[in-house]
Tab-separated table of C-alpha atoms in Angstrom:
chain	number	residue	atom	x	y	z
N	1	MET	CA	74.282	-64.483	165.494
N	2	SER	CA	76.378	-63.768	162.366
N	3	LEU	CA	77.614	-66.533	160.059
N	4	ASN	CA	81.198	-65.993	161.177
N	5	ASN	CA	80.151	-66.467	164.802
N	6	HIS	CA	78.376	-69.695	163.880
N	7	ILE	CA	81.521	-70.925	162.078
N	8	PHE	CA	83.664	-69.953	165.042
N	9	ARG	CA	81.472	-72.129	167.303
N	10	LEU	CA	81.696	-74.908	164.686
N	11	LEU	CA	85.495	-74.931	164.472
N	12	ARG	CA	86.429	-73.699	167.943
N	13	PRO	CA	83.690	-75.083	170.207
N	14	ASN	CA	83.658	-75.089	173.991
N	15	THR	CA	81.212	-78.018	174.174
N	16	ILE	CA	80.591	-80.950	171.795
N	17	ALA	CA	77.756	-83.486	171.608
N	18	VAL	CA	78.093	-86.649	169.468
N	19	ILE	CA	74.692	-87.923	168.417
N	20	GLY	CA	75.003	-91.555	167.387
N	21	ALA	CA	77.944	-92.220	169.746
N	22	ALA	CA	78.456	-96.002	169.719
N	23	ARG	CA	80.099	-98.629	171.945
N	24	GLU	CA	81.302	-100.718	169.004
N	25	PRO	CA	84.830	-99.571	167.970
N	26	THR	CA	84.073	-100.222	164.278
N	27	LYS	CA	81.273	-97.666	164.144
N	28	ILE	CA	81.831	-94.098	163.069
N	29	GLY	CA	80.022	-92.772	166.148
N	30	HIS	CA	82.589	-94.503	168.323
N	31	GLN	CA	85.578	-93.430	166.228
N	32	VAL	CA	84.547	-89.764	166.250
N	33	LEU	CA	83.996	-89.735	169.999
N	34	ARG	CA	87.369	-91.431	170.586
N	35	ASN	CA	89.158	-89.003	168.303
N	36	ILE	CA	87.680	-85.991	170.118
N	37	LEU	CA	88.940	-87.330	173.431
N	38	GLU	CA	92.368	-88.434	172.121
N	39	ALA	CA	92.964	-84.971	170.676
N	40	GLY	CA	92.776	-83.649	174.236
N	41	PHE	CA	89.385	-81.940	174.257
N	42	PRO	CA	88.138	-81.595	177.887
N	43	ARG	CA	86.249	-84.742	178.818
N	44	ASP	CA	83.723	-82.830	180.902
N	45	LYS	CA	82.732	-80.850	177.804
N	46	VAL	CA	82.021	-83.872	175.594
N	47	PHE	CA	78.530	-85.410	175.653
N	48	PRO	CA	77.728	-88.719	173.918
N	49	VAL	CA	74.082	-89.107	172.865
N	50	ASN	CA	72.705	-92.645	172.539
N	51	PRO	CA	69.331	-93.719	174.043
N	52	LYS	CA	70.500	-97.359	174.277
N	53	ALA	CA	73.745	-96.809	176.185
N	54	GLN	CA	74.516	-95.661	179.733
N	55	GLU	CA	78.228	-94.988	179.205
N	56	ILE	CA	80.718	-94.921	176.344
N	57	LEU	CA	84.531	-94.487	176.768
N	58	GLY	CA	83.953	-93.601	180.405
N	59	LEU	CA	81.485	-90.785	179.600
N	60	ARG	CA	77.849	-90.676	180.641
N	61	CYS	CA	75.469	-91.061	177.705
N	62	TYR	CA	72.282	-89.038	177.231
N	63	PRO	CA	69.081	-90.269	175.551
N	64	SER	CA	68.724	-87.022	173.568
N	65	VAL	CA	70.721	-83.861	173.033
N	66	LYS	CA	67.840	-82.104	174.856
N	67	ASP	CA	68.887	-83.961	178.021
N	68	VAL	CA	72.460	-82.611	178.027
N	69	PRO	CA	72.804	-80.297	181.054
N	70	GLU	CA	75.013	-77.668	179.312
N	71	GLU	CA	74.733	-75.382	176.324
N	72	ILE	CA	76.076	-77.073	173.199
N	73	ASP	CA	78.222	-75.247	170.632
N	74	LEU	CA	78.817	-78.139	168.246
N	75	VAL	CA	76.804	-81.262	167.475
N	76	ILE	CA	78.300	-84.147	165.420
N	77	VAL	CA	75.629	-86.285	163.789
N	78	THR	CA	76.427	-89.911	162.823
N	79	VAL	CA	72.950	-91.516	162.899
N	80	PRO	CA	71.249	-93.042	159.776
N	81	ALA	CA	69.859	-90.555	157.241
N	82	LYS	CA	66.196	-91.223	158.045
N	83	ILE	CA	66.730	-90.213	161.682
N	84	VAL	CA	68.656	-86.976	160.975
N	85	PRO	CA	65.590	-84.665	160.572
N	86	GLN	CA	64.332	-85.547	164.055
N	87	VAL	CA	67.824	-85.133	165.499
N	88	LEU	CA	67.937	-81.611	163.991
N	89	ARG	CA	64.562	-80.771	165.495
N	90	ASP	CA	65.991	-81.775	168.872
N	91	CYS	CA	69.014	-79.529	168.156
N	92	ALA	CA	66.700	-76.637	167.425
N	93	GLU	CA	64.872	-77.198	170.680
N	94	LYS	CA	68.198	-77.322	172.529
N	95	ARG	CA	69.286	-74.139	170.720
N	96	VAL	CA	72.666	-75.519	169.610
N	97	LYS	CA	74.957	-73.230	167.591
N	98	ALA	CA	76.279	-75.506	164.814
N	99	VAL	CA	75.762	-79.051	163.505
N	100	ALA	CA	78.216	-81.134	161.449
N	101	ILE	CA	76.374	-84.020	159.685
N	102	ILE	CA	78.703	-86.917	158.869
N	103	THR	CA	75.821	-89.048	157.667
N	104	SER	CA	75.494	-89.661	153.918
N	105	GLY	CA	72.496	-90.636	151.839
N	106	PHE	CA	71.191	-87.268	150.704
N	107	LYS	CA	71.768	-85.166	147.536
N	108	GLU	CA	74.747	-87.304	146.427
N	109	VAL	CA	72.356	-90.259	145.910
N	110	GLY	CA	69.509	-88.149	144.478
N	111	ASN	CA	67.730	-87.568	147.787
N	112	VAL	CA	67.530	-83.796	147.264
N	113	GLU	CA	64.232	-83.211	149.109
N	114	ALA	CA	65.550	-84.811	152.272
N	115	GLU	CA	68.603	-82.554	152.171
N	116	LEU	CA	66.433	-79.436	151.666
N	117	GLU	CA	64.414	-80.499	154.717
N	118	LEU	CA	67.581	-80.444	156.838
N	119	VAL	CA	68.368	-76.907	155.723
N	120	LYS	CA	64.798	-75.777	156.467
N	121	ILE	CA	64.887	-77.227	159.998
N	122	ALA	CA	68.257	-75.586	160.677
N	123	LYS	CA	67.133	-72.208	159.386
N	124	GLU	CA	64.029	-72.289	161.517
N	125	GLY	CA	66.068	-73.487	164.492
N	126	GLY	CA	68.674	-70.718	164.231
N	127	PHE	CA	71.755	-72.923	163.712
N	128	ARG	CA	74.041	-73.710	160.743
N	129	ILE	CA	74.908	-77.046	159.111
N	130	LEU	CA	78.210	-78.385	157.838
N	131	GLY	CA	77.666	-81.315	155.433
N	132	PRO	CA	76.008	-83.739	155.140
N	133	ASN	CA	78.230	-86.503	153.713
N	134	ILE	CA	81.494	-85.402	155.395
N	135	VAL	CA	84.287	-86.928	157.472
N	136	GLY	CA	84.056	-84.086	159.982
N	137	LEU	CA	86.464	-81.307	160.915
N	138	CYS	CA	89.865	-80.798	162.543
N	139	ASP	CA	91.044	-77.600	164.274
N	140	THR	CA	94.582	-77.431	165.640
N	141	VAL	CA	94.045	-74.005	167.242
N	142	LYS	CA	91.784	-75.452	169.939
N	143	GLY	CA	92.663	-79.122	169.518
N	144	VAL	CA	89.421	-80.420	168.017
N	145	ASN	CA	89.352	-83.642	166.014
N	146	ALA	CA	85.591	-84.046	165.392
N	147	SER	CA	86.122	-86.477	162.529
N	148	PHE	CA	87.158	-90.023	161.771
N	149	CYS	CA	90.599	-88.890	160.594
N	150	GLN	CA	93.313	-90.675	162.554
N	151	GLY	CA	94.803	-87.912	164.682
N	152	LEU	CA	95.033	-84.176	164.304
N	153	PRO	CA	97.209	-82.583	161.633
N	154	LEU	CA	100.329	-80.769	162.753
N	155	PRO	CA	99.621	-77.209	163.970
N	156	GLY	CA	100.169	-74.551	161.318
N	157	ASP	CA	98.689	-71.536	159.575
N	158	VAL	CA	97.204	-73.101	156.410
N	159	ALA	CA	93.414	-73.705	156.362
N	160	PHE	CA	92.342	-76.593	154.094
N	161	ILE	CA	88.755	-76.840	152.817
N	162	THR	CA	87.906	-80.076	151.010
N	163	GLN	CA	84.853	-81.424	149.271
N	164	SER	CA	86.320	-84.951	149.446
N	165	GLY	CA	86.335	-86.728	152.786
N	166	ALA	CA	88.662	-89.489	151.583
N	167	LEU	CA	91.231	-86.882	150.567
N	168	ALA	CA	90.969	-85.301	153.999
N	169	ILE	CA	91.779	-88.594	155.662
N	170	ALA	CA	94.710	-89.348	153.327
N	171	LEU	CA	96.136	-85.834	153.556
N	172	VAL	CA	96.223	-85.756	157.355
N	173	GLY	CA	98.846	-88.489	157.221
N	174	TRP	CA	100.603	-87.078	154.192
N	175	THR	CA	100.901	-83.548	155.656
N	176	LYS	CA	102.439	-85.067	158.779
N	177	LEU	CA	105.025	-86.949	156.739
N	178	LYS	CA	105.893	-83.703	154.959
N	179	SER	CA	105.867	-81.660	158.197
N	180	ILE	CA	103.103	-79.401	156.796
N	181	GLY	CA	101.035	-77.703	159.495
N	182	LEU	CA	97.357	-76.786	159.215
N	183	SER	CA	95.201	-74.460	161.282
N	184	ASP	CA	92.032	-76.247	160.143
N	185	LEU	CA	90.896	-79.058	157.940
N	186	VAL	CA	87.200	-78.848	157.045
N	187	SER	CA	85.256	-81.415	155.044
N	188	ILE	CA	82.260	-79.761	153.378
N	189	GLY	CA	80.715	-82.704	151.470
N	190	ASN	CA	77.339	-81.783	149.978
N	191	LYS	CA	77.572	-78.235	151.474
N	192	ALA	CA	73.835	-77.991	151.955
N	193	ASP	CA	74.280	-74.884	154.081
N	194	ILE	CA	77.854	-73.751	154.941
N	195	ASP	CA	79.942	-73.796	151.795
N	196	GLU	CA	83.501	-73.026	150.654
N	197	THR	CA	82.726	-69.323	150.260
N	198	ASP	CA	81.466	-69.013	153.833
N	199	LEU	CA	84.625	-70.688	155.108
N	200	ILE	CA	86.899	-68.550	152.929
N	201	GLU	CA	85.219	-65.470	154.354
N	202	PHE	CA	85.764	-66.805	157.930
N	203	PHE	CA	89.416	-67.745	157.380
N	204	GLY	CA	89.968	-64.332	155.764
N	205	THR	CA	89.459	-62.764	159.190
N	206	ASP	CA	90.984	-65.606	161.273
N	207	ASP	CA	94.283	-64.578	162.958
N	208	SER	CA	95.435	-68.245	163.061
N	209	THR	CA	95.297	-68.617	159.257
N	210	LYS	CA	97.743	-67.124	156.727
N	211	VAL	CA	96.865	-69.105	153.599
N	212	ILE	CA	93.547	-70.684	152.472
N	213	ILE	CA	93.630	-73.772	150.217
N	214	ALA	CA	90.730	-75.837	148.851
N	215	TYR	CA	89.909	-78.942	146.889
N	216	LEU	CA	86.587	-78.215	145.167
N	217	GLU	CA	84.375	-80.156	142.749
N	218	GLY	CA	81.890	-77.327	142.109
N	219	ILE	CA	80.881	-73.879	143.293
N	220	ASP	CA	77.151	-73.418	143.523
N	221	ASP	CA	76.921	-69.613	143.994
N	222	GLY	CA	79.486	-68.145	141.635
N	223	ARG	CA	78.490	-64.553	142.275
N	224	LYS	CA	78.967	-64.909	146.028
N	225	PHE	CA	82.303	-66.675	145.572
N	226	ILE	CA	83.683	-63.937	143.269
N	227	GLU	CA	82.587	-61.205	145.682
N	228	VAL	CA	84.121	-62.861	148.756
N	229	ALA	CA	87.284	-64.281	147.099
N	230	ARG	CA	88.151	-60.913	145.539
N	231	LYS	CA	87.954	-59.250	148.946
N	232	VAL	CA	89.867	-61.959	150.859
N	233	SER	CA	92.636	-62.524	148.279
N	234	PHE	CA	93.834	-58.934	148.852
N	235	LYS	CA	94.699	-59.957	152.439
N	236	LYS	CA	95.498	-63.658	152.218
N	237	PRO	CA	96.425	-66.030	149.378
N	238	ILE	CA	93.678	-68.409	148.234
N	239	ILE	CA	94.749	-71.518	146.288
N	240	VAL	CA	92.160	-73.886	144.737
N	241	LEU	CA	92.537	-77.290	143.154
N	242	LYS	CA	89.364	-77.490	141.084
N	243	ALA	CA	88.405	-80.942	139.745
N	244	GLY	CA	86.079	-81.660	136.857
N	245	LYS	CA	87.894	-80.788	133.611
N	246	ALA	CA	87.132	-84.068	131.802
N	247	GLU	CA	83.595	-85.102	130.812
N	248	ARG	CA	83.869	-88.426	132.650
N	249	THR	CA	85.082	-86.589	135.753
N	250	VAL	CA	81.960	-84.416	135.768
N	251	SER	CA	79.794	-87.565	136.014
N	252	ALA	CA	81.925	-88.904	138.856
N	253	ILE	CA	81.595	-85.627	140.760
N	254	LYS	CA	77.761	-85.640	140.496
N	255	SER	CA	77.644	-89.099	142.117
N	256	HIS	CA	80.269	-88.180	144.718
N	257	THR	CA	78.904	-85.015	146.293
N	258	GLY	CA	76.012	-84.092	144.048
N	259	SER	CA	77.831	-80.980	142.757
N	260	LEU	CA	77.534	-79.557	139.257
N	261	ALA	CA	81.069	-79.118	137.997
N	262	GLY	CA	80.296	-76.387	135.447
N	263	SER	CA	82.465	-74.963	132.650
N	264	ASP	CA	86.207	-75.238	133.333
N	265	ILE	CA	86.804	-72.099	131.253
N	266	ALA	CA	84.354	-70.183	133.443
N	267	TYR	CA	86.202	-71.339	136.590
N	268	ASP	CA	89.513	-70.222	135.125
N	269	ALA	CA	88.059	-66.802	134.354
N	270	ALA	CA	86.490	-66.462	137.825
N	271	PHE	CA	89.792	-67.383	139.539
N	272	LYS	CA	91.722	-64.862	137.437
N	273	GLN	CA	89.208	-62.099	138.229
N	274	THR	CA	89.425	-62.701	141.939
N	275	GLY	CA	93.163	-63.311	142.438
N	276	VAL	CA	92.654	-67.001	143.282
N	277	LEU	CA	95.579	-69.234	142.336
N	278	ARG	CA	94.541	-72.449	140.569
N	279	ALA	CA	96.741	-75.449	141.370
N	280	ARG	CA	96.802	-78.408	138.963
N	281	THR	CA	98.114	-81.053	141.443
N	282	PHE	CA	98.078	-81.598	145.188
N	283	LEU	CA	101.853	-81.108	145.226
N	284	ASP	CA	101.354	-77.640	143.733
N	285	LEU	CA	98.538	-76.940	146.182
N	286	PHE	CA	100.690	-77.602	149.220
N	287	ASP	CA	103.996	-76.374	147.819
N	288	TRP	CA	102.458	-72.997	147.057
N	289	ALA	CA	100.736	-72.923	150.431
N	290	ILE	CA	104.000	-73.546	152.237
N	291	ALA	CA	105.798	-70.814	150.240
N	292	LEU	CA	103.035	-68.260	150.641
N	293	SER	CA	102.667	-68.905	154.356
N	294	LYS	CA	106.343	-67.922	154.786
N	295	LEU	CA	106.315	-64.891	152.509
N	296	PRO	CA	104.474	-61.579	152.909
N	297	ILE	CA	102.103	-60.427	150.123
N	298	PRO	CA	104.186	-58.224	147.786
N	299	GLU	CA	103.420	-54.475	147.977
N	300	GLY	CA	104.423	-53.931	144.309
N	301	ASP	CA	104.939	-55.803	141.034
N	302	ASN	CA	108.708	-55.463	140.640
N	303	VAL	CA	110.558	-58.779	140.418
N	304	VAL	CA	114.279	-59.555	140.707
N	305	ILE	CA	115.547	-62.995	139.655
N	306	ILE	CA	118.875	-64.069	141.180
N	307	THR	CA	120.520	-67.252	139.880
N	308	ASN	CA	123.931	-68.972	139.874
N	309	GLY	CA	123.614	-69.877	136.205
N	310	GLY	CA	122.419	-68.260	133.018
N	311	GLY	CA	120.120	-71.123	131.970
N	312	ALA	CA	118.139	-71.047	135.180
N	313	GLY	CA	117.711	-67.305	134.799
N	314	VAL	CA	116.357	-67.638	131.286
N	315	VAL	CA	113.816	-70.271	132.328
N	316	ALA	CA	112.727	-68.214	135.347
N	317	THR	CA	112.356	-65.168	133.107
N	318	ASP	CA	110.114	-67.097	130.697
N	319	PHE	CA	107.894	-68.224	133.576
N	320	SER	CA	107.727	-64.675	134.943
N	321	GLU	CA	106.572	-63.345	131.590
N	322	GLU	CA	103.916	-66.085	131.340
N	323	CYS	CA	102.607	-65.116	134.785
N	324	GLY	CA	102.482	-61.392	133.931
N	325	LEU	CA	105.277	-60.436	136.333
N	326	LYS	CA	107.427	-57.396	135.656
N	327	LEU	CA	111.246	-57.690	135.907
N	328	MET	CA	112.538	-54.415	137.259
N	329	ASP	CA	115.604	-52.555	135.951
N	330	ILE	CA	118.349	-52.818	138.562
N	331	PRO	CA	119.244	-49.384	139.932
N	332	PRO	CA	122.983	-48.488	140.135
N	333	ASP	CA	123.217	-48.656	143.947
N	334	LEU	CA	121.716	-52.154	144.041
N	335	ALA	CA	123.874	-53.283	141.085
N	336	GLU	CA	126.954	-52.242	142.985
N	337	LYS	CA	126.009	-54.346	145.972
N	338	PHE	CA	125.524	-57.401	143.738
N	339	ARG	CA	128.949	-56.868	142.063
N	340	LYS	CA	130.618	-57.232	145.485
N	341	CYS	CA	129.483	-60.893	145.737
N	342	MET	CA	130.173	-62.064	142.187
N	343	PRO	CA	133.191	-62.481	139.881
N	344	PRO	CA	133.863	-59.820	137.201
N	345	PHE	CA	132.147	-61.877	134.491
N	346	GLY	CA	128.862	-62.078	136.426
N	347	SER	CA	125.810	-60.143	135.221
N	348	VAL	CA	123.923	-57.545	137.217
N	349	LEU	CA	121.199	-57.301	134.558
N	350	ASN	CA	117.858	-58.809	135.589
N	351	PRO	CA	117.953	-61.868	135.712
N	352	ILE	CA	121.094	-61.451	137.837
N	353	ASP	CA	123.697	-64.186	137.222
N	354	LEU	CA	126.004	-64.584	140.204
N	355	THR	CA	127.713	-67.527	138.381
N	356	GLY	CA	128.868	-70.739	139.939
N	357	MET	CA	131.794	-68.857	141.520
N	358	ALA	CA	129.599	-66.516	143.541
N	359	ASN	CA	130.663	-65.863	147.103
């Protein structure tokens, strides 16, 4: 099975097992199971796994994923870190398609060998891993909230990849307040296996996604990222908020997700080479995403600036020059059309000044 097919089963599953499902409402295993059900996923396709429980939220529990009577596309793991390797061995025996590991306690706390063991088990078992150290994933296309985010985001056509789980939780509520729709929200955490580049490649071919945005703390395989991002950005905009410019920030990142932040100058160069837009703030990240989701990718590099005041036109022209955009010379036929909707003292030069009296 190709990586894209594995990611499709991860984000758009037909069946879900929650290993570590719990009866106590305060536990993550309970919250994730409840969120899956409240998002409207079919109850008969959700399978809690807990050897100490008979039933949770009205669903029959199974001692092991191996005991579930159906094929499983997606497994959500919420058990303690020391139990995760055995859980993955059970997943391999069950021949599951994808596993999202919410559990923390691996590379981000220096436990690198334990994380490498998870990848080895998954590779030998023929499935792929999202995480560990994540809040889960949300997909509005199929209505999957396999996370401990409170509710699904609004449906939309922007895919959001984030290395920070806390930001994922906060931004679900914020995007709702701002009426911003998402196709998917994917927390990648330590990205032991599936990483941002794999997801960018998937969303590049996904009909439900028009724009790809990401919050990243580090990119481990720069060569792979450049190759994929260059290819995808020709078809869909990619916008990245890359953290880790300050020296103190780099230390915080290492303890957060175990990532190496790398040279900020190198990231700038890589983004420019590949056509990736680098946002400096979350407002920019989402403002640009909204704009680009509504606009087609330009076929050429000619730009026309239309304003109702000279000052605004001058500022817009400066920004255009800084961004390397070319202001076209207005042809006579187009200039004549503009003259019909402006007073005689308006300007049909580019930037076009319709003036405050424009009709």
